[in-house]
Amino acid sequence: MFQPKHLLIAIILGGLFIPSVSWADNTDDIIKYRKAVYTSMRGHIGAISRIVRAGLGDYKGHITDHAVAIQNAAKIVPSMFPEGSDFGDTGALESIWTDQKGFEKASQRLVDASGELVTVSQSGDMKAIGKAVGAVGGACKNCHDNYRASN
Ligand code: HEC
């Protein structure tokens, strides 16, 4: 006779076995995960640039939200590169692991630049905001120049 209890046990055991299937699968997912985080950063900076360049004054107040999102993402950047995640479909350079201090510094530069943008965005001064956006872009580029393959 069908016993729901057995089904439950099967599900639990099945669930337990999944993580041990392959270590490499996990690495692929970490790489996909960090790419998704970076893609979200690009989305936010793109949204800010659109507001600034097109002079969308009605949306000026949104710049703070986008800047906070970038800053939050920047804070978790170093943790997305565990040892061993340098193989696979990744543009991460070896220098991330051989020069961890420099990589953390490059991440911090983005935390600081986006923090500055959060502050300046509250002033509503579009010229100052434009300048702060430029500094954020500079922090992205600085890290890419040193730690990302330029395919
Ligand atoms: C501290 C270093 C660092 C900073 C700061 C940084 N990036 Fe990156 N970025 C990387 C690395 C390394 C990769 C490659 C990740 C991979 O392929 O595993 C990457 C990849 C990307 C990608 C490609 C994602 C994909 O799908 O392949 C985009 C887009 C991106 N970054 C945008 C940005 C933007 C926008 C900023 C600034 C707001 C930024 N990054 C700041 C290091 C950085």
XYZ file of N, CA, C and O and ligand atoms in Angstrom:
647
model
N 0.834 -1.204 0.000
C 0.000 0.000 0.000
C 0.868 1.254 0.000
O 1.948 1.264 0.591
N 0.387 2.289 -0.643
C 1.157 3.532 -0.718
C 1.224 4.209 0.653
O 0.209 4.377 1.317
N 2.363 4.525 1.064
C 2.547 5.176 2.363
C 3.149 6.570 2.162
O 4.299 6.676 1.721
N 2.388 7.588 2.461
C 2.930 8.949 2.286
C 4.249 9.124 3.035
O 5.121 9.859 2.609
N 4.365 8.383 4.144
C 5.585 8.488 4.943
C 6.828 8.136 4.113
O 7.862 8.771 4.202
N 6.680 7.088 3.277
C 7.813 6.654 2.460
C 8.193 7.713 1.425
O 9.362 7.921 1.137
N 7.153 8.325 0.880
C 7.417 9.376 -0.111
C 8.210 10.502 0.552
O 9.193 11.001 0.018
N 7.789 10.828 1.757
C 8.456 11.908 2.490
C 9.922 11.552 2.737
O 10.821 12.357 2.510
N 10.143 10.309 3.139
C 11.525 9.866 3.399
C 12.342 9.949 2.111
O 13.473 10.431 2.103
N 11.718 9.523 1.002
C 12.419 9.551 -0.285
C 12.800 10.983 -0.644
O 13.911 11.252 -1.110
N 11.880 11.895 -0.405
C 12.153 13.299 -0.736
C 13.296 13.835 0.125
O 14.230 14.455 -0.366
N 13.219 13.497 1.409
C 14.259 13.997 2.307
C 15.622 13.426 1.918
O 16.600 14.144 1.785
N 15.661 12.109 1.678
C 16.939 11.488 1.310
C 17.436 12.032 -0.023
O 18.604 12.345 -0.187
N 16.510 12.150 -0.960
C 16.875 12.682 -2.278
C 17.487 14.051 -2.126
O 18.532 14.345 -2.691
N 16.867 14.853 -1.291
C 17.358 16.204 -1.051
C 18.739 16.188 -0.447
O 19.597 16.971 -0.821
N 18.945 15.229 0.428
C 20.252 15.153 1.085
C 21.351 14.767 0.115
O 22.483 15.188 0.252
N 20.985 13.960 -0.872
C 22.021 13.498 -1.809
C 22.415 14.568 -2.818
O 23.531 14.572 -3.288
N 21.510 15.457 -3.121
C 21.786 16.441 -4.181
C 23.091 17.234 -3.983
O 23.903 17.272 -4.884
N 23.323 17.794 -2.806
C 24.529 18.627 -2.680
C 25.828 17.868 -2.906
O 26.828 18.449 -3.262
N 25.808 16.536 -2.672
C 27.054 15.798 -2.788
C 27.304 15.293 -4.210
O 28.290 14.638 -4.467
N 26.405 15.581 -5.146
C 26.553 15.075 -6.511
C 27.895 15.499 -7.105
O 28.686 14.678 -7.505
N 28.138 16.796 -7.107
C 29.400 17.243 -7.683
C 29.788 18.611 -7.186
O 28.986 19.537 -7.143
N 31.007 18.718 -6.842
C 31.593 19.951 -6.337
C 31.666 20.975 -7.468
O 31.407 22.147 -7.294
N 32.010 20.475 -8.672
C 32.166 21.355 -9.830
C 30.858 22.051 -10.185
O 30.859 23.215 -10.560
N 29.735 21.342 -10.035
C 28.438 21.950 -10.338
C 28.219 23.182 -9.478
O 27.702 24.184 -9.928
N 28.631 23.080 -8.237
C 28.492 24.170 -7.305
C 29.295 25.385 -7.790
O 28.818 26.514 -7.752
N 30.509 25.152 -8.263
C 31.354 26.243 -8.754
C 30.694 26.940 -9.934
O 30.670 28.164 -10.006
N 30.143 26.155 -10.850
C 29.444 26.752 -11.994
C 28.333 27.682 -11.517
O 28.131 28.755 -12.069
N 27.629 27.233 -10.496
C 26.514 28.045 -9.995
C 27.007 29.314 -9.303
O 26.375 30.356 -9.403
N 28.137 29.207 -8.623
C 28.701 30.408 -7.977
C 29.078 31.420 -9.059
O 28.814 32.616 -8.928
N 29.687 30.926 -10.140
C 30.079 31.823 -11.246
C 28.840 32.473 -11.856
O 28.806 33.689 -12.085
N 27.801 31.669 -12.059
C 26.563 32.228 -12.625
C 25.963 33.256 -11.671
O 25.435 34.278 -12.085
N 26.031 32.929 -10.399
C 25.484 33.822 -9.383
C 26.192 35.176 -9.412
O 25.560 36.228 -9.457
N 27.545 35.160 -9.417
C 28.239 36.455 -9.357
C 28.023 37.247 -10.638
O 27.929 38.467 -10.616
N 27.903 36.533 -11.771
C 27.624 37.249 -13.021
C 26.257 37.938 -12.945
O 26.088 39.056 -13.432
N 25.304 37.245 -12.320
C 23.966 37.839 -12.170
C 24.031 39.092 -11.302
O 23.364 40.095 -11.585
N 24.857 39.037 -10.246
C 24.992 40.210 -9.372
C 25.603 41.376 -10.160
O 25.130 42.511 -10.093
N 26.659 41.078 -10.955
C 27.281 42.138 -11.765
C 26.304 42.701 -12.796
O 26.275 43.899 -13.048
N 25.527 41.798 -13.390
C 24.549 42.254 -14.382
C 23.538 43.205 -13.728
O 23.133 44.196 -14.331
N 23.192 42.905 -12.479
C 22.248 43.791 -11.785
C 22.894 45.160 -11.550
O 22.246 46.194 -11.704
N 24.201 45.154 -11.248
C 24.900 46.439 -11.045
C 24.879 47.256 -12.334
O 24.672 48.458 -12.315
N 25.119 46.562 -13.451
C 25.103 47.265 -14.730
C 23.713 47.853 -14.991
O 23.577 48.957 -15.512
N 22.674 47.104 -14.616
C 21.308 47.594 -14.785
C 21.083 48.878 -13.997
O 20.515 49.849 -14.520
N 21.561 48.881 -12.751
C 21.341 50.060 -11.901
C 22.130 51.271 -12.404
O 21.602 52.381 -12.442
N 23.379 51.043 -12.804
C 24.174 52.183 -13.275
C 23.592 52.687 -14.603
O 23.555 53.891 -14.872
N 23.096 51.758 -15.411
C 22.456 52.149 -16.677
C 21.199 52.982 -16.427
O 20.941 53.964 -17.120
N 20.443 52.585 -15.417
C 19.216 53.321 -15.084
C 19.559 54.734 -14.614
O 18.922 55.715 -15.010
N 20.607 54.827 -13.779
C 21.022 56.146 -13.283
C 21.472 57.023 -14.457
O 21.072 58.191 -14.564
N 22.303 56.457 -15.332
C 22.795 57.230 -16.485
C 21.640 57.738 -17.334
O 21.675 58.862 -17.836
N 20.626 56.912 -17.489
C 19.458 57.311 -18.289
C 18.777 58.516 -17.653
O 18.433 59.479 -18.334
N 18.602 58.461 -16.341
C 17.948 59.577 -15.638
C 18.768 60.861 -15.815
O 18.232 61.923 -16.150
N 20.101 60.717 -15.618
C 20.977 61.894 -15.671
C 21.062 62.448 -17.089
O 20.833 63.636 -17.330
N 21.394 61.583 -18.053
C 21.618 62.063 -19.423
C 20.358 62.596 -20.074
O 20.396 63.581 -20.798
N 19.234 61.916 -19.826
C 17.994 62.365 -20.459
C 17.305 63.453 -19.633
O 16.265 63.964 -20.019
N 17.904 63.790 -18.484
C 17.317 64.824 -17.640
C 15.914 64.471 -17.166
O 15.008 65.306 -17.186
N 15.728 63.226 -16.759
C 14.400 62.786 -16.294
C 14.186 63.230 -14.845
O 14.265 62.426 -13.908
N 13.937 64.529 -14.714
C 13.813 65.137 -13.378
C 12.806 64.454 -12.468
O 13.014 64.381 -11.260
N 11.719 63.920 -13.051
C 10.701 63.265 -12.221
C 11.251 62.044 -11.483
O 10.672 61.588 -10.500
N 12.346 61.503 -12.020
C 12.891 60.272 -11.440
C 14.192 60.494 -10.662
O 14.858 59.544 -10.281
N 14.528 61.739 -10.454
C 15.741 62.086 -9.720
C 15.824 61.346 -8.391
O 16.880 60.863 -7.992
N 14.662 61.255 -7.737
C 14.610 60.600 -6.420
C 14.980 59.128 -6.474
O 15.343 58.532 -5.451
N 14.882 58.508 -7.668
C 15.214 57.076 -7.781
C 16.721 56.823 -7.738
O 17.152 55.696 -7.498
N 17.494 57.870 -8.030
C 18.947 57.663 -8.130
C 19.499 57.099 -6.820
O 20.340 56.201 -6.824
N 18.972 57.585 -5.708
C 19.433 57.090 -4.405
C 19.198 55.578 -4.288
O 20.082 54.834 -3.856
N 18.015 55.128 -4.705
C 17.696 53.689 -4.594
C 18.658 52.843 -5.428
O 19.142 51.803 -4.979
N 18.926 53.325 -6.646
C 19.850 52.563 -7.513
C 21.266 52.562 -6.927
O 21.960 51.549 -6.972
N 21.657 53.700 -6.380
C 23.008 53.804 -5.816
C 23.152 52.895 -4.592
O 24.183 52.241 -4.405
N 22.105 52.823 -3.771
C 22.135 51.940 -2.592
C 22.260 50.482 -3.052
O 23.018 49.694 -2.479
N 21.531 50.144 -4.127
C 21.591 48.768 -4.643
C 23.009 48.428 -5.105
O 23.518 47.331 -4.840
N 23.655 49.387 -5.769
C 25.034 49.151 -6.229
C 25.958 48.982 -5.026
O 26.800 48.085 -4.986
N 25.760 49.828 -4.031
C 26.631 49.742 -2.858
C 26.456 48.409 -2.128
O 27.443 47.788 -1.729
N 25.226 47.961 -2.003
C 24.985 46.665 -1.348
C 25.661 45.536 -2.119
O 26.259 44.633 -1.528
N 25.560 45.591 -3.443
C 26.189 44.547 -4.266
C 27.706 44.618 -4.133
O 28.385 43.593 -4.020
N 28.246 45.844 -4.113
C 29.705 46.016 -4.018
C 30.245 45.404 -2.724
O 31.328 44.832 -2.702
N 29.436 45.491 -1.665
C 29.877 44.964 -0.366
C 30.048 43.444 -0.392
O 30.860 42.896 0.344
N 29.263 42.761 -1.210
C 29.345 41.288 -1.215
C 30.292 40.759 -2.290
O 30.514 39.561 -2.388
N 30.866 41.670 -3.099
C 31.736 41.228 -4.201
C 32.860 40.279 -3.751
O 32.990 39.183 -4.288
N 33.680 40.650 -2.742
C 34.808 39.759 -2.412
C 34.367 38.339 -2.037
O 35.069 37.379 -2.333
N 33.184 38.213 -1.422
C 32.737 36.883 -0.985
C 32.273 35.999 -2.141
O 32.067 34.800 -1.968
N 32.128 36.589 -3.319
C 31.632 35.790 -4.462
C 32.745 35.104 -5.231
O 32.517 34.498 -6.270
N 33.973 35.224 -4.715
C 35.116 34.626 -5.411
C 35.875 33.660 -4.497
O 37.034 33.891 -4.166
N 35.212 32.561 -4.076
C 35.922 31.601 -3.226
C 37.057 30.932 -3.998
O 37.026 30.892 -5.234
N 38.042 30.436 -3.259
C 39.155 29.688 -3.870
C 38.567 28.611 -4.779
O 37.581 27.964 -4.420
N 39.175 28.417 -5.928
C 38.741 27.338 -6.817
C 37.675 27.762 -7.800
O 37.270 26.983 -8.662
N 37.198 29.011 -7.706
C 36.161 29.437 -8.653
C 36.783 30.205 -9.820
O 36.155 31.070 -10.419
N 38.038 29.849 -10.131
C 38.738 30.501 -11.246
C 38.683 29.646 -12.515
O 39.260 30.002 -13.526
N 38.019 28.499 -12.448
C 37.894 27.653 -13.635
C 36.446 27.620 -14.087
O 35.550 27.753 -13.280
N 36.257 27.459 -15.392
C 34.898 27.395 -15.918
C 34.634 28.608 -16.783
O 35.563 29.291 -17.244
N 33.358 28.890 -16.959
C 32.950 29.976 -17.848
C 33.026 31.306 -17.093
O 32.012 31.884 -16.712
N 34.257 31.728 -16.873
C 34.445 32.929 -16.062
C 35.497 33.867 -16.647
O 36.459 33.411 -17.263
N 35.287 35.143 -16.446
C 36.260 36.135 -16.897
C 37.142 36.587 -15.741
O 37.894 37.549 -15.862
N 37.036 35.880 -14.607
C 37.839 36.246 -13.435
C 39.303 35.898 -13.668
O 39.627 34.779 -14.061
N 40.196 36.844 -13.419
C 41.628 36.605 -13.598
C 42.251 36.026 -12.322
O 41.752 36.271 -11.221
N 43.347 35.290 -12.501
C 44.093 34.705 -11.369
C 44.456 35.755 -10.323
O 44.558 35.461 -9.144
N 44.678 36.995 -10.790
C 45.121 38.060 -9.880
C 44.152 38.277 -8.711
O 44.556 38.785 -7.662
N 42.896 37.856 -8.870
C 41.930 38.004 -7.768
C 42.410 37.218 -6.555
O 42.295 37.676 -5.415
N 42.996 36.047 -6.806
C 43.431 35.183 -5.711
C 44.895 35.427 -5.324
O 45.249 35.240 -4.173
N 45.721 35.837 -6.304
C 47.126 36.083 -5.963
C 47.303 37.458 -5.311
O 48.291 37.725 -4.651
N 46.337 38.343 -5.533
C 46.407 39.694 -4.980
C 45.072 40.025 -4.305
O 44.368 40.952 -4.689
N 44.731 39.213 -3.305
C 43.419 39.365 -2.660
C 43.231 40.739 -2.028
O 42.146 41.302 -2.055
N 44.318 41.275 -1.460
C 44.230 42.596 -0.813
C 43.846 43.658 -1.834
O 43.003 44.510 -1.582
N 44.512 43.591 -3.006
C 44.223 44.560 -4.068
C 42.785 44.440 -4.556
O 42.116 45.440 -4.828
N 42.305 43.202 -4.642
C 40.929 42.967 -5.100
C 39.929 43.532 -4.088
O 38.941 44.167 -4.457
N 40.235 43.318 -2.802
C 39.352 43.869 -1.769
C 39.362 45.395 -1.798
O 38.336 46.042 -1.597
N 40.528 45.954 -2.083
C 40.650 47.414 -2.176
C 39.818 47.938 -3.355
O 39.135 48.951 -3.250
N 39.882 47.219 -4.465
C 39.114 47.618 -5.652
C 37.612 47.529 -5.376
O 36.826 48.341 -5.852
N 37.215 46.528 -4.587
C 35.797 46.406 -4.202
C 35.401 47.567 -3.303
O 34.339 48.164 -3.460
N 36.305 47.877 -2.360
C 36.029 48.968 -1.420
C 35.897 50.302 -2.156
O 35.075 51.142 -1.797
N 36.693 50.458 -3.204
C 36.615 51.704 -3.977
C 35.199 51.895 -4.531
O 34.660 53.008 -4.543
N 34.583 50.783 -4.961
C 33.208 50.877 -5.468
C 32.213 51.115 -4.325
O 31.251 51.871 -4.489
N 32.472 50.490 -3.170
C 31.602 50.735 -2.007
C 31.622 52.232 -1.681
O 30.581 52.864 -1.486
N 32.836 52.820 -1.680
C 32.983 54.245 -1.340
C 32.358 55.147 -2.403
O 31.635 56.091 -2.084
N 32.637 54.840 -3.676
C 32.117 55.691 -4.760
C 30.586 55.645 -4.805
O 29.930 56.678 -4.982
N 30.016 54.456 -4.613
C 28.549 54.380 -4.644
C 27.961 55.020 -3.395
O 26.880 55.612 -3.438
N 28.700 54.954 -2.270
C 28.255 55.625 -1.048
C 28.214 57.135 -1.242
O 27.274 57.807 -0.806
N 29.225 57.634 -1.937
C 29.281 59.063 -2.236
C 28.083 59.452 -3.128
O 27.454 60.489 -2.929
N 27.780 58.571 -4.073
C 26.641 58.836 -4.962
C 25.320 58.840 -4.179
O 24.442 59.658 -4.442
N 25.228 57.943 -3.192
C 24.025 57.919 -2.341
C 23.864 59.288 -1.675
O 22.787 59.894 -1.713
N 24.961 59.798 -1.111
C 24.923 61.084 -0.413
C 24.580 62.226 -1.368
O 23.649 62.996 -1.120
N 25.345 62.303 -2.466
C 25.167 63.410 -3.421
C 23.782 63.377 -4.072
O 23.191 64.420 -4.349
N 23.248 62.172 -4.291
C 21.954 62.065 -4.977
C 20.844 62.746 -4.191
O 19.860 63.213 -4.750
N 21.047 62.817 -2.866
C 20.007 63.442 -2.041
C 19.982 64.964 -2.191
O 19.005 65.608 -1.835
N 21.064 65.518 -2.757
C 21.109 66.966 -2.956
C 20.277 67.379 -4.161
O 19.839 68.518 -4.279
N 20.076 66.444 -5.088
C 19.314 66.750 -6.289
C 20.099 67.576 -7.303
O 19.579 67.947 -8.356
N 21.356 67.874 -7.003
C 22.205 68.663 -7.893
C 22.732 67.757 -9.015
O 23.647 66.955 -8.815
N 22.129 67.903 -10.195
C 22.424 66.991 -11.292
C 23.888 67.005 -11.725
O 24.420 65.989 -12.148
N 24.535 68.166 -11.607
C 25.931 68.248 -12.029
C 26.815 67.435 -11.078
O 27.669 66.645 -11.511
N 26.563 67.602 -9.795
C 27.330 66.854 -8.796
C 27.028 65.357 -8.906
O 27.920 64.511 -8.764
N 25.773 65.047 -9.204
C 25.386 63.640 -9.364
C 26.134 63.031 -10.550
O 26.691 61.934 -10.464
N 26.187 63.791 -11.653
C 26.893 63.316 -12.844
C 28.343 62.984 -12.534
O 28.875 61.964 -12.981
N 28.964 63.831 -11.738
C 30.360 63.625 -11.372
C 30.510 62.352 -10.516
O 31.429 61.536 -10.724
N 29.608 62.178 -9.581
C 29.657 60.994 -8.700
C 29.406 59.710 -9.497
O 29.988 58.663 -9.211
N 28.538 59.815 -10.517
C 28.277 58.648 -11.383
C 29.559 58.275 -12.120
O 29.914 57.097 -12.247
N 30.283 59.311 -12.567
C 31.548 59.072 -13.255
C 32.537 58.332 -12.368
O 33.254 57.430 -12.822
N 32.556 58.689 -11.080
C 33.476 58.032 -10.141
C 33.083 56.563 -9.936
O 33.945 55.691 -9.796
N 31.776 56.308 -9.939
C 31.316 54.908 -9.821
C 31.795 54.120 -11.052
O 32.370 53.031 -10.920
N 31.586 54.697 -12.227
C 32.042 54.044 -13.460
C 33.547 53.803 -13.430
O 34.034 52.753 -13.869
N 34.284 54.757 -12.860
C 35.734 54.625 -12.756
C 36.114 53.459 -11.850
O 37.094 52.744 -12.113
N 35.315 53.242 -10.789
C 35.588 52.127 -9.864
C 35.317 50.781 -10.540
O 36.036 49.803 -10.306
N 34.293 50.730 -11.394
C 34.011 49.489 -12.151
C 35.201 49.198 -13.062
O 35.730 48.093 -13.094
N 35.611 50.235 -13.803
C 36.671 50.074 -14.804
C 37.995 49.694 -14.141
O 38.717 48.819 -14.614
N 38.285 50.357 -13.025
C 39.535 50.079 -12.314
C 39.660 48.590 -11.988
O 40.713 47.982 -12.200
N 38.575 48.005 -11.507
C 38.648 46.577 -11.150
C 38.704 45.718 -12.411
O 39.469 44.765 -12.477
N 37.900 46.048 -13.392
C 37.909 45.247 -14.626
C 39.284 45.252 -15.285
O 39.743 44.238 -15.787
N 39.945 46.412 -15.265
C 41.273 46.516 -15.889
C 42.276 45.565 -15.243
O 43.189 45.067 -15.895
N 42.109 45.341 -13.945
C 43.109 44.550 -13.214
C 42.712 43.115 -12.905
O 43.575 42.268 -12.699
N 41.394 42.858 -12.853
C 40.969 41.547 -12.353
C 39.989 40.808 -13.262
O 39.483 39.753 -12.898
N 39.709 41.373 -14.421
C 38.757 40.701 -15.306
C 39.354 40.584 -16.703
O 39.938 41.558 -17.201
N 39.218 39.418 -17.306
C 39.736 39.193 -18.664
C 38.991 40.104 -19.636
O 37.779 40.250 -19.548
N 39.770 40.724 -20.529
C 39.148 41.690 -21.442
C 38.840 41.045 -22.785
O 39.253 41.530 -23.795
N 38.144 39.941 -22.806
C 37.860 39.107 -23.982
C 37.692 39.805 -25.312
O 37.408 40.842 -25.633
C 36.334 44.509 -7.361
C 36.193 44.151 -8.744
C 35.034 44.565 -9.578
C 34.281 45.701 -9.493
C 34.415 46.855 -8.509
C 33.310 45.608 -10.553
N 33.470 44.459 -11.264
Fe 32.349 43.852 -12.829
N 33.357 42.093 -12.863
C 34.457 41.783 -12.097
C 34.919 40.447 -12.403
C 36.127 39.748 -11.799
C 34.051 39.959 -13.388
C 34.095 38.562 -14.040
C 33.204 37.604 -13.240
C 33.187 36.214 -13.842
O 33.140 36.085 -15.099
O 33.240 35.237 -13.051
C 33.069 41.014 -13.652
C 32.043 40.909 -14.562
C 31.144 41.913 -14.846
C 30.094 41.811 -15.832
C 29.821 40.617 -16.751
C 28.839 39.641 -16.126
C 28.613 38.446 -17.048
O 27.441 38.080 -17.246
O 29.591 37.864 -17.555
C 29.422 43.010 -15.835
C 28.231 43.403 -16.684
C 30.046 43.838 -14.821
N 31.092 43.145 -14.250
C 29.633 45.115 -14.519
C 30.174 45.872 -13.492
C 29.706 47.196 -13.122
C 28.586 47.961 -13.811
C 30.471 47.593 -12.075
C 30.408 48.887 -11.320
C 29.141 49.397 -10.873
C 31.415 46.521 -11.791
N 31.213 45.512 -12.671
C 32.349 46.574 -10.781
C 35.041 42.594 -11.160
C 34.530 43.797 -10.716
